[in-house]
Amino acid sequence: MNPQSTPRWEAALKVTGQAVFPAEVQAEGLLHAVLVGAPIASGQVLSIDAAQARLTPGFADLVSYPEAEPLRASSVTALIREPVIYFPGQPVALVVAESLIAARAAAHAVRVTYEQQPAVSALDQVLDQAYAPAMAGRIPAASRRGDSETALADAYLVVRERYETAVNNHHPMEPHAVVCSWDGALVTVHTNTQAVFGTRAAIAHAFRMPLEDARVIARFLGGGFGCKGQLWWPWMMLAMLASRRTGRPVRLELTRAQLFTLAGRRQETVQDMALGFGVDGRLTAIEHHVLAQTSANAEYSDTTAGVSRWLYACPNVTTSHRLVRTNEPQPIPMRAPGVAPGTFALESALDEAAMRLGLDPVDLRARNYADHDQDAGRPWSSNNLLECYRVGAERFGWSRRPAPGTAIDGCWRIGWGMATTCYPAHRQPCRARVRLEADASLLVQCGTQDMGSGTYTVMGQMAAEALGVPMSRVTVELGDTLLPEGPFSGGSQVTASLSPAVAMATTALRGRLAAMAVADPESPLAGYKPEDLDFENGMIRARTSNVAEPLADLLARREPEGLEAEGSSDGPDREGQAFTGMGFGAVFVEVGVDPDLGETRVRRVCGAFAAGRILNPLLANSQYVGGLIGGIGMALHERTVTDRASGRILGDGFADYLIPTHADIPRFDIAMVEEHDPLLPGGVKGIGMLGTAGVQAAIANAVFHAVGKRVRHLPIRIEDLIGD
Ligand code: MOS
């Protein structure tokens, strides 16, 4: 095994139950909270009658709009300060009681009256009200280079189709939770957030308190995928209000059903694609127009059409993103936001083009490789997409691809498909502290949190390697606003942000230790040159001879209190607009389709990815596999359904919201293409999102290859493939 493939630092803590997740935090005199949700989709709250609820044994308190009103007004507090209902299930009050059962009973006894207003329950009900937001994710919503209309009119081949993707919900294993307690003006908030510092800032703003008075702790998270961010804050704040009023700690934990409404979703899309090609198979035009759902109370857009600006060389590209407001829950980023639905449309359309041009799908993509970022007009920091095609195709055996519809295995028609994926390399400012204790053990600290993706491990590993200390002697502390400030866990940016900060801290420590050793007459290393010293196995060792000294001995003489250093890294602004950092990949899929039953099985997946320096291949593999599983779910299973009449979510549980199980998942062959990125600090690109996109289109393309049915919406279901 690769020595960098260190298993998870916290694995034993998790499997032995010693890792304490926020919902498990114990507190003396804890009260349990339950939210009271509105049954209507749109309207006003007229009255809240808690008389019956107060008679429930164990009832402690109820907080609602009047209690939240003193909070500072903002988009976060609006939903709890203003008695307006925007979507069904929106909380109108929070009840706290001595037990969870008592809180549930009391919440049921709360009587709320409403003035109901007309509601919009589906995107297609108000198409005439679609509007263009300024931004789609991090980039302007509309873009134009060249003249796609003329180029399409002149094209040798035009593929013009509509692709649609369903609403998905994130559903981390661990639901959102908070255990909060006040000590006078100070508040401690244990909550499973992807952003402890962002959560602290939101609390300080809402409660009009200095940042230092709020401490947010998230030691462990059971997944997030984008939903453990700001949409949880209002409900968390209701629990904080109840805690302050009662003077007791309060725990609130969302139910699985509430995760369908209170924590965000992947926005539904309708995407109109038009691709124009010359006779040589080169793209002459791309149009990618997106229509998506946002909520009645807030605006959100993914960077859905971004892929059409970035992925291929094309002189004429027009993209747009429009939104429709519905009385449905608020969308937010969900793993591979924008890129997952966007590649489904673009990469399906390319497959349709390859068929019509009589070109191999890999060949068609390679012909249209973009050797620089044509959208921004600057070079890539690195781009090994062509190598991904080559390696992926070779490992998958693509050259042996059967003719469409000819491969059969029992009841299964076999199909092969492929697609390209990409994801921008993001970074944020980050600080980290590395402390070498007197016994030569290491303490590594950063306030960022580990969503479950391996931040503990990678951070400990970087410091351990630099100082030659074994992983067994490393302690990592994360997820606490009292620690040095780190990035939010999103946009696949934590590792890339951490890596330069940890490197700076360990470089400083090495420098100080080496200088100390060579200047100490009692050290066997006295008189050596600092640059000739190595750090390994808990020792400082001369490269030029056999002489070494244990770190602990040196520290005992010179720094008996231990030694520490901080490092920091900037966000991406420093390098200005000189280049674009982007990870790339190629995904190859084999499916079996049973034409009688309409069933689709993914039999084989090979993903070849180029994403800069891989710090831990074991964890990186796990990120790719997790992403691909999420992508398979999006392709074949996941769909959140809104009842058009009531506006409510139908089947808000895992019985109805299908997710892939082990039986749905094949073995994955992950190829990490070696990539030396000379421009990104540390050469690190994020990988969490990269593997989550592309596989959807690859599956749809494989289904077409198997049975000749082009399904242009996700998820692909039995009813799409059965019959004619
Ligand atoms: Mo993410 S979808 O930025 O957790």
XYZ file of C-alpha atoms and ligand atoms in Angstrom:
728
model
C 0.000 0.000 0.000
C 1.131 3.510 -0.779
C 2.657 4.953 2.422
C 0.542 8.084 1.955
C -2.607 5.961 2.104
C -2.968 6.508 5.836
C -6.309 5.203 7.086
C -8.634 7.729 8.688
C -7.161 9.296 11.777
C -10.557 9.231 13.502
C -11.709 5.820 12.262
C -11.280 4.035 15.596
C -13.023 6.877 17.428
C -15.985 6.553 15.100
C -16.362 2.785 15.083
C -15.980 2.540 18.860
C -18.499 5.310 19.481
C -15.972 7.613 21.096
C -16.400 10.296 18.468
C -19.065 12.594 19.871
C -21.326 14.045 17.186
C -23.153 17.303 17.987
C -26.507 15.644 18.701
C -24.805 13.371 21.245
C -23.353 16.144 23.375
C -24.507 15.666 26.962
C -25.676 18.628 29.005
C -27.085 18.949 32.508
C -30.793 19.805 32.530
C -31.167 19.410 28.767
C -34.493 20.337 27.190
C -35.694 18.707 23.977
C -37.063 20.766 21.124
C -39.580 20.022 18.388
C -40.550 22.309 15.500
C -44.171 23.053 14.645
C -44.541 23.148 10.850
C -47.117 24.967 8.731
C -49.418 22.739 6.676
C -50.048 25.440 4.052
C -47.845 26.396 1.106
C -48.317 30.140 1.204
C -49.936 32.661 3.499
C -49.825 34.494 6.797
C -49.780 33.216 10.348
C -52.753 34.821 12.113
C -52.462 33.338 15.600
C -50.566 30.785 17.614
C -52.456 29.319 20.549
C -50.230 27.452 22.985
C -52.795 27.097 25.789
C -53.262 23.352 25.282
C -49.563 22.804 24.671
C -48.698 24.435 27.991
C -50.880 21.870 29.797
C -48.834 18.985 28.354
C -46.797 17.317 31.133
C -43.148 18.286 30.775
C -43.828 21.389 28.680
C -41.146 24.037 29.268
C -41.536 26.820 26.700
C -42.602 27.840 23.221
C -40.837 30.359 21.027
C -42.183 31.855 17.858
C -42.233 35.127 15.906
C -42.611 37.479 18.895
C -39.590 35.905 20.606
C -37.504 36.025 17.415
C -38.540 39.537 16.450
C -35.732 41.243 18.463
C -33.121 39.365 16.412
C -31.405 41.556 13.849
C -33.209 41.453 10.516
C -31.456 39.554 7.717
C -32.162 36.901 5.119
C -31.305 34.326 7.799
C -33.710 35.621 10.450
C -36.537 36.638 8.090
C -38.174 33.210 8.210
C -38.417 33.252 12.002
C -39.067 36.981 12.526
C -41.844 37.485 9.986
C -45.054 35.420 10.169
C -45.175 34.671 6.444
C -45.362 31.149 5.037
C -43.458 30.439 1.827
C -43.502 26.640 1.639
C -45.319 23.726 3.319
C -43.578 22.464 6.426
C -42.023 25.843 7.211
C -41.641 26.012 11.005
C -43.803 28.551 12.819
C -42.793 27.742 16.396
C -40.496 25.611 18.493
C -41.578 23.809 21.642
C -39.177 22.667 24.349
C -39.987 20.086 26.997
C -38.393 17.720 29.496
C -38.358 14.817 27.043
C -38.567 14.396 23.289
C -41.928 12.650 23.644
C -43.306 15.472 25.772
C -42.021 18.014 23.245
C -43.702 16.133 20.401
C -46.965 15.936 22.290
C -46.853 19.630 23.149
C -45.988 20.559 19.549
C -49.048 18.600 18.353
C -51.199 20.549 20.780
C -50.189 23.956 19.390
C -53.071 25.506 17.436
C -52.105 27.812 14.593
C -54.471 29.716 12.346
C -53.476 30.937 8.902
C -54.704 33.108 6.116
C -53.996 30.994 3.072
C -52.841 32.526 -0.196
C -52.551 31.047 -3.685
C -49.414 28.993 -4.055
C -47.200 27.859 -6.908
C -46.317 24.203 -6.545
C -44.490 23.556 -9.814
C -42.082 25.319 -12.091
C -44.273 24.973 -15.165
C -47.170 26.841 -13.519
C -45.452 30.199 -13.798
C -43.077 29.917 -16.730
C -44.112 33.396 -17.813
C -42.636 34.719 -14.573
C -39.165 33.287 -15.135
C -36.462 35.860 -14.562
C -32.718 36.094 -14.984
C -30.660 36.413 -11.794
C -27.348 38.238 -11.923
C -25.238 35.265 -10.895
C -25.327 31.535 -11.427
C -23.322 30.259 -8.485
C -19.960 32.000 -8.575
C -20.175 33.245 -12.167
C -22.430 35.689 -14.045
C -25.636 33.935 -15.062
C -25.518 34.972 -18.716
C -22.528 34.681 -21.008
C -21.803 35.150 -24.656
C -18.722 34.709 -26.769
C -18.897 34.892 -30.528
C -22.223 34.501 -32.326
C -23.891 31.172 -31.670
C -27.070 31.974 -33.646
C -25.200 32.472 -36.915
C -22.905 29.540 -36.206
C -25.886 27.243 -35.598
C -27.522 28.410 -38.816
C -24.324 27.576 -40.713
C -23.496 24.315 -38.917
C -23.050 21.001 -40.731
C -24.896 19.263 -37.906
C -27.108 20.689 -35.180
C -28.202 18.758 -32.095
C -30.971 20.655 -30.357
C -32.598 18.939 -27.393
C -34.099 19.579 -23.964
C -32.727 17.799 -20.879
C -34.310 17.825 -17.439
C -33.121 16.930 -13.966
C -35.227 16.331 -10.874
C -35.058 17.839 -7.427
C -32.663 15.858 -5.227
C -32.189 16.044 -1.472
C -28.782 15.641 0.158
C -29.637 13.243 2.987
C -26.427 12.884 4.934
C -26.640 9.958 7.323
C -26.619 12.329 10.301
C -29.511 14.818 10.436
C -28.953 18.438 11.424
C -28.784 18.980 15.155
C -27.884 21.548 17.769
C -27.136 21.382 21.473
C -26.797 24.930 22.745
C -26.389 26.545 26.124
C -25.989 30.091 27.422
C -23.739 31.269 30.202
C -24.833 34.846 30.700
C -24.040 36.608 27.435
C -21.881 33.744 26.184
C -23.297 30.941 24.074
C -21.849 27.557 23.179
C -23.370 25.924 20.123
C -22.619 22.333 19.173
C -23.983 21.905 15.679
C -23.115 19.828 12.642
C -22.319 22.652 10.294
C -20.061 22.722 7.252
C -18.936 26.168 8.413
C -18.295 26.774 12.116
C -16.985 30.294 11.465
C -19.853 31.189 9.149
C -22.293 29.885 11.745
C -20.614 31.958 14.452
C -20.836 35.074 12.277
C -24.544 34.442 11.629
C -25.221 33.981 15.344
C -23.262 37.085 16.319
C -25.124 39.105 13.694
C -28.575 37.856 14.618
C -28.105 38.056 18.386
C -26.215 41.372 18.184
C -23.229 40.034 20.069
C -19.460 40.154 19.581
C -18.011 37.191 17.673
C -15.975 36.156 20.729
C -19.145 35.615 22.768
C -20.290 32.757 20.574
C -18.426 29.477 20.298
C -19.458 27.015 17.607
C -18.230 23.430 17.786
C -18.563 20.689 15.189
C -16.002 17.997 16.024
C -17.516 15.348 13.762
C -20.050 15.420 10.976
C -21.907 12.490 9.498
C -21.831 13.937 5.993
C -23.118 17.190 4.578
C -22.910 17.356 0.764
C -23.843 21.047 0.888
C -26.940 20.981 3.100
C -25.250 21.762 6.405
C -25.026 25.472 5.775
C -27.144 28.575 6.165
C -30.596 27.060 5.648
C -30.310 25.351 9.005
C -29.474 28.570 10.859
C -33.001 29.940 11.478
C -34.158 26.679 13.073
C -30.960 26.461 15.109
C -31.603 30.033 16.278
C -35.103 29.148 17.489
C -33.478 26.520 19.713
C -30.983 29.126 20.919
C -33.814 31.524 21.790
C -35.570 28.810 23.776
C -32.339 28.018 25.584
C -31.790 31.641 26.524
C -35.362 32.075 27.776
C -35.398 28.915 29.858
C -31.805 29.231 31.046
C -31.298 25.577 30.126
C -29.425 23.737 27.383
C -31.634 22.801 24.422
C -31.276 20.058 21.836
C -33.008 20.179 18.465
C -32.530 17.497 15.857
C -34.292 17.458 12.488
C -36.260 14.393 11.488
C -35.517 12.590 8.231
C -38.768 13.996 6.828
C -37.708 17.539 7.738
C -34.516 17.093 5.726
C -36.728 17.220 2.633
C -37.876 20.739 3.428
C -35.631 22.533 5.939
C -32.101 21.981 4.733
C -32.028 22.609 1.001
C -32.159 20.647 -2.222
C -30.572 20.374 -5.638
C -32.543 22.664 -7.897
C -34.731 21.160 -10.586
C -33.553 22.084 -14.093
C -34.909 22.270 -17.612
C -31.966 22.719 -19.966
C -32.205 23.625 -23.636
C -29.043 22.631 -25.455
C -28.023 23.353 -29.006
C -24.712 22.109 -30.379
C -23.432 22.994 -33.826
C -20.650 21.032 -35.545
C -18.518 21.400 -38.614
C -18.075 18.453 -40.959
C -14.839 17.611 -39.109
C -16.727 17.074 -35.831
C -15.484 20.288 -34.302
C -17.903 22.341 -32.254
C -18.856 25.581 -33.958
C -21.606 26.608 -31.531
C -22.950 25.822 -28.070
C -26.132 27.208 -26.601
C -27.020 26.137 -23.089
C -30.104 27.756 -21.583
C -31.130 26.732 -18.085
C -34.434 27.173 -16.318
C -34.436 26.236 -12.641
C -36.522 26.400 -9.508
C -35.860 28.734 -6.638
C -37.999 29.388 -3.593
C -40.545 32.123 -2.977
C -38.389 33.586 -0.210
C -34.847 33.449 -1.559
C -32.828 33.248 -4.738
C -30.437 30.467 -5.585
C -28.786 29.347 -8.806
C -26.252 26.667 -9.574
C -23.475 27.199 -12.106
C -25.316 24.799 -14.386
C -24.226 26.052 -17.800
C -20.639 26.685 -16.693
C -19.502 23.374 -18.175
C -20.548 24.556 -21.627
C -18.272 27.579 -21.288
C -15.272 25.627 -20.019
C -15.080 22.103 -21.308
C -14.611 22.348 -25.058
C -12.964 24.537 -27.633
C -15.729 26.489 -29.339
C -15.718 30.040 -30.694
C -19.451 30.691 -30.321
C -21.016 30.007 -26.930
C -24.154 31.483 -25.375
C -25.413 30.463 -21.933
C -28.171 31.671 -19.666
C -29.763 30.749 -16.365
C -33.305 31.754 -15.481
C -35.252 31.098 -12.315
C -38.853 30.460 -11.395
C -40.053 31.102 -7.865
C -42.229 28.367 -6.398
C -43.647 27.749 -2.930
C -41.201 24.923 -2.443
C -38.136 24.557 -0.242
C -35.043 26.606 -0.957
C -32.350 25.090 -3.194
C -28.697 25.277 -2.174
C -25.497 23.659 -3.415
C -25.600 19.883 -3.535
C -22.460 17.907 -4.283
C -21.187 18.893 -7.740
C -23.640 21.803 -7.831
C -24.380 22.857 -11.398
C -21.752 20.589 -12.867
C -23.751 17.411 -12.234
C -26.956 18.536 -14.016
C -24.958 20.631 -16.498
C -22.762 17.757 -17.676
C -25.860 15.572 -17.947
C -27.183 17.925 -20.632
C -23.915 18.747 -22.400
C -22.470 15.237 -22.340
C -25.758 13.626 -23.421
C -25.965 16.049 -26.340
C -22.366 15.262 -27.328
C -23.219 11.575 -27.335
C -26.170 12.272 -29.615
C -23.816 14.213 -31.867
C -21.243 11.405 -31.929
C -23.924 8.974 -33.118
C -25.057 11.301 -35.874
C -21.532 12.188 -36.943
C -20.506 8.544 -36.915
C -17.639 9.335 -34.553
C -16.464 7.516 -31.470
C -17.650 9.480 -28.391
C -14.115 9.656 -26.961
C -12.682 10.763 -30.284
C -15.335 13.474 -30.631
C -14.453 14.870 -27.200
C -10.722 14.718 -27.786
C -11.167 16.610 -31.056
C -12.832 19.392 -29.119
C -10.336 19.574 -26.259
C -9.891 23.124 -24.950
C -6.187 23.812 -24.495
C -6.959 26.938 -22.474
C -9.899 28.418 -20.592
C -11.791 29.958 -23.491
C -14.422 31.456 -21.204
C -11.942 33.584 -19.261
C -9.353 33.746 -22.045
C -6.444 32.511 -19.963
C -4.413 29.322 -19.556
C -5.322 26.390 -17.341
C -2.983 25.949 -14.379
C -2.904 22.362 -15.675
C -5.268 20.208 -17.721
C -4.709 16.506 -18.290
C -8.129 15.685 -19.671
C -6.679 14.019 -22.778
C -4.689 11.698 -20.534
C -7.889 10.926 -18.593
C -9.573 9.867 -21.858
C -6.581 7.708 -22.780
C -6.137 6.043 -19.386
C -9.861 5.592 -18.787
C -10.497 4.144 -22.234
C -7.586 1.740 -21.900
C -8.554 0.470 -18.461
C -12.189 0.127 -19.441
C -11.356 -1.622 -22.706
C -13.221 1.001 -24.735
C -11.655 -0.086 -28.029
C -13.640 -3.340 -27.733
C -16.945 -1.426 -27.502
C -19.596 -3.559 -29.198
C -21.893 -2.165 -31.900
C -24.990 -0.525 -30.342
C -27.630 -2.999 -29.204
C -25.581 -6.096 -29.981
C -24.178 -7.120 -26.591
C -26.474 -9.417 -24.626
C -25.961 -11.236 -21.340
C -28.992 -13.345 -20.431
C -31.922 -10.980 -19.930
C -29.593 -7.973 -19.997
C -28.832 -5.767 -22.961
C -25.360 -4.397 -22.393
C -24.453 -0.794 -23.141
C -21.284 1.256 -22.792
C -21.234 4.999 -22.365
C -18.826 7.696 -21.318
C -18.750 11.370 -20.402
C -16.389 14.132 -19.368
C -16.437 15.811 -15.958
C -14.741 18.856 -14.470
C -14.829 20.999 -11.362
C -13.149 24.326 -10.598
C -10.286 24.354 -8.085
C -11.343 26.670 -5.264
C -9.430 27.913 -2.248
C -10.102 30.080 0.768
C -7.882 31.795 3.327
C -6.847 29.405 6.063
C -4.803 29.429 9.257
C -3.364 26.369 10.964
C -1.297 25.773 14.092
C 1.198 22.972 14.557
C 2.548 22.245 18.019
C 5.414 19.901 18.770
C 5.045 18.787 22.386
C 8.030 18.126 24.629
C 7.595 14.365 24.130
C 7.833 14.903 20.353
C 4.170 14.188 19.768
C 2.332 16.548 17.423
C -0.803 18.598 17.874
C -2.264 19.994 14.649
C -5.101 22.490 14.872
C -7.428 24.295 12.524
C -10.955 25.566 13.040
C -12.250 24.048 9.804
C -14.400 20.942 10.165
C -14.257 17.434 8.725
C -17.481 16.702 6.875
C -16.524 13.066 6.772
C -14.217 13.429 3.817
C -10.888 12.949 5.615
C -9.746 16.417 6.713
C -8.474 15.091 10.077
C -6.309 12.534 8.354
C -4.882 14.635 5.558
C -4.048 17.492 7.879
C -2.354 15.235 10.435
C -0.522 13.445 7.678
C 0.886 16.632 6.151
C 2.285 17.765 9.499
C 3.533 14.312 10.487
C 5.381 13.849 7.240
C 7.021 17.266 7.371
C 8.304 16.772 10.911
C 9.101 13.069 10.686
C 6.647 12.132 13.420
C 4.634 8.888 13.074
C 0.833 9.286 12.628
C 0.285 7.356 15.868
C 1.822 10.323 17.706
C -0.349 12.950 16.018
C -3.444 14.562 17.485
C -5.621 16.659 15.208
C -8.157 19.171 16.477
C -10.786 20.600 14.158
C -14.270 22.039 14.226
C -14.100 24.743 16.889
C -14.188 28.515 16.496
C -11.595 28.818 19.277
C -9.055 27.274 16.874
C -7.298 29.189 14.064
C -9.795 30.168 11.391
C -10.164 27.768 8.460
C -12.424 27.502 5.415
C -15.969 26.196 5.186
C -16.241 22.604 4.019
C -17.682 23.162 0.589
C -16.679 23.620 -3.012
C -14.008 20.913 -2.607
C -11.593 23.481 -1.264
C -10.545 22.481 2.258
C -7.510 20.363 1.418
C -6.233 22.891 -1.118
C -6.679 25.695 1.441
C -5.127 23.790 4.348
C -2.138 22.418 2.568
C -0.158 25.701 2.166
C -1.018 26.795 5.734
C 0.200 23.544 7.283
C 3.299 23.623 5.089
C 4.110 27.131 6.291
C 3.764 26.124 9.945
C 5.849 22.967 9.606
C 8.530 24.742 7.585
C 8.840 27.301 10.370
C 9.101 24.555 13.009
C 11.707 22.634 11.037
C 13.732 25.798 10.621
C 13.674 26.558 14.333
C 14.476 22.980 15.354
C 17.325 22.659 12.900
C 18.834 25.995 13.949
C 18.536 24.957 17.586
C 20.236 21.600 17.032
C 23.227 22.841 15.051
C 23.838 25.647 17.553
C 23.613 23.429 20.640
C 27.008 22.132 21.750
C 25.255 19.296 23.592
C 23.565 18.052 20.428
C 25.344 15.441 18.304
C 24.228 17.627 15.398
C 26.211 20.625 16.637
C 28.063 22.296 13.817
C 26.093 20.637 11.009
C 24.419 22.798 8.387
C 20.644 23.157 8.926
C 20.000 22.369 5.262
C 21.706 18.993 5.687
C 19.202 17.821 8.299
C 16.213 15.533 7.728
C 13.252 14.830 9.994
C 12.198 11.185 10.255
C 11.021 8.635 12.825
C 10.931 11.228 15.589
C 14.553 12.210 14.983
C 16.551 14.918 13.344
C 19.119 13.213 11.199
C 22.136 14.425 9.295
C 21.933 13.539 5.647
C 25.712 13.623 5.364
C 26.547 11.147 8.148
C 25.094 8.643 10.570
C 24.476 11.205 13.293
C 20.966 11.795 14.638
C 19.198 13.102 17.711
C 15.699 12.304 18.939
C 13.435 15.373 18.772
C 12.412 14.724 22.378
C 16.025 15.015 23.604
C 16.564 18.303 21.839
C 13.269 19.681 23.131
C 13.998 18.523 26.692
C 17.177 20.585 26.739
C 16.066 23.606 24.756
C 12.263 23.893 24.687
C 10.828 21.868 27.559
C 7.436 23.517 27.027
C 7.296 22.362 23.393
C 7.332 24.492 20.294
C 4.569 25.789 18.064
C 4.095 27.718 14.857
C 1.166 29.047 12.859
C 0.833 29.087 9.117
C -1.617 30.838 6.874
C -2.632 30.811 3.263
C -4.496 33.306 1.153
C -7.557 32.824 -0.928
C -7.141 32.701 -4.698
C -7.215 36.489 -5.202
C -3.454 36.841 -5.073
C -2.848 35.185 -8.390
C -5.450 37.478 -9.922
C -6.720 36.485 -13.310
C -3.559 34.865 -14.591
C -4.857 31.281 -14.946
C -7.779 28.976 -14.212
C -7.503 25.994 -11.880
C -9.788 23.112 -12.831
C -9.903 19.387 -12.211
C -10.942 17.092 -15.063
C -12.033 13.515 -15.535
C -13.496 10.936 -17.885
C -16.073 8.399 -16.707
C -16.760 5.118 -18.505
C -19.795 3.018 -17.620
C -21.230 -0.360 -18.518
C -24.924 -0.860 -17.857
C -27.291 -3.747 -18.289
C -30.880 -2.948 -19.254
C -33.618 -5.541 -18.997
C -36.002 -4.460 -21.768
C -38.872 -6.546 -20.384
C -38.713 -5.177 -16.850
C -37.236 -1.789 -17.677
C -34.588 -2.257 -15.046
C -31.128 -0.678 -15.373
C -28.055 -1.950 -13.535
C -24.689 -0.262 -13.502
C -22.258 -3.152 -13.977
C -18.922 -1.435 -14.250
C -17.532 2.070 -13.779
C -14.072 3.343 -14.588
C -13.261 6.919 -13.670
C -9.987 8.536 -14.692
C -9.366 11.840 -12.943
C -6.652 14.476 -13.055
C -6.863 16.710 -10.005
C -3.386 17.868 -9.110
C -1.395 16.356 -6.276
C -3.093 13.501 -4.435
C -2.177 13.672 -0.754
C -3.781 10.411 0.330
C -4.733 7.952 -2.442
C -6.854 5.834 -0.089
C -9.052 8.752 0.951
C -9.051 10.223 -2.550
C -10.323 6.904 -3.891
C -13.046 6.986 -1.264
C -14.035 10.525 -2.319
C -14.301 9.465 -5.961
C -16.268 6.334 -5.099
C -18.634 8.317 -2.863
C -19.114 10.897 -5.585
C -19.799 8.261 -8.221
C -22.361 6.585 -5.963
C -24.072 9.938 -5.506
C -24.033 10.350 -9.279
C -25.553 6.904 -9.805
C -28.282 7.888 -7.347
C -28.970 11.039 -9.333
C -28.995 9.086 -12.586
C -31.218 6.168 -11.604
C -32.900 6.714 -8.245
C -33.245 10.069 -6.562
C -36.259 12.290 -7.179
C -38.067 14.500 -4.708
C -41.702 14.755 -5.713
C -43.991 17.677 -4.918
C -47.729 17.121 -4.842
C -49.076 19.738 -7.230
C -52.369 20.110 -5.349
C -51.064 20.658 -1.832
C -47.523 21.699 -2.622
C -46.238 19.173 -0.093
C -43.437 16.683 -0.590
C -44.756 13.224 -1.406
C -42.944 10.293 0.154
C -40.616 12.176 2.472
C -38.749 9.112 3.701
C -36.299 6.510 2.452
C -39.149 4.154 1.556
C -40.088 6.466 -1.317
C -37.015 8.597 -1.945
C -34.826 5.961 -3.515
C -31.090 6.004 -2.970
C -28.575 3.477 -4.249
C -28.030 0.449 -2.035
C -25.080 -1.948 -2.156
C -26.923 -4.074 -4.694
C -27.075 -1.087 -7.053
C -23.354 -0.388 -6.890
C -20.655 -2.061 -8.961
C -16.938 -2.211 -8.304
C -15.213 1.009 -9.230
C -11.951 1.257 -11.081
C -10.516 4.653 -10.172
C -7.471 5.927 -12.029
C -5.780 8.989 -10.578
C -3.822 10.451 -13.438
C -0.583 11.955 -12.221
C -0.654 15.706 -12.489
C 1.936 18.256 -11.452
C 0.276 21.604 -11.265
C 3.010 24.230 -11.256
C 0.764 27.186 -10.425
C -1.699 26.239 -7.685
C -0.196 26.490 -4.177
C 0.742 22.989 -3.069
C -0.435 21.718 -6.466
C -3.682 20.560 -4.869
C -7.104 20.595 -6.553
C -10.325 19.511 -4.855
C -11.813 16.132 -5.676
C -15.052 15.804 -3.686
C -17.237 17.249 -6.432
C -15.262 16.067 -9.428
C -16.282 12.407 -9.203
C -19.947 13.307 -8.618
C -20.519 14.700 -12.126
C -20.241 13.065 -15.532
C -21.396 9.618 -14.466
C -25.060 10.647 -14.939
C -24.564 11.332 -18.648
C -22.287 8.308 -19.010
C -25.145 6.131 -17.691
C -27.750 7.747 -19.972
C -25.383 7.286 -22.922
C -24.815 3.644 -21.967
C -28.573 3.058 -21.725
C -28.945 4.414 -25.255
C -26.101 2.202 -26.441
C -27.819 -0.820 -24.876
C -31.418 -0.416 -26.011
C -31.531 2.581 -28.356
C -33.647 4.705 -26.021
C -32.444 8.233 -25.407
C -33.702 9.305 -21.987
C -33.279 13.047 -21.627
C -34.332 13.391 -18.027
C -33.081 12.202 -14.656
C -33.626 9.962 -12.903
C -33.953 7.272 -15.577
C -36.721 5.029 -14.305
C -38.271 1.710 -15.217
C -41.198 3.480 -16.876
C -38.774 5.199 -19.277
C -37.423 1.918 -20.596
C -40.330 -0.485 -20.549
C -42.470 -0.959 -23.659
C -41.931 1.160 -26.761
Mo -20.705 21.533 -1.202
S -22.100 21.053 -2.532
O -20.093 23.043 -1.600
O -20.802 20.817 0.258
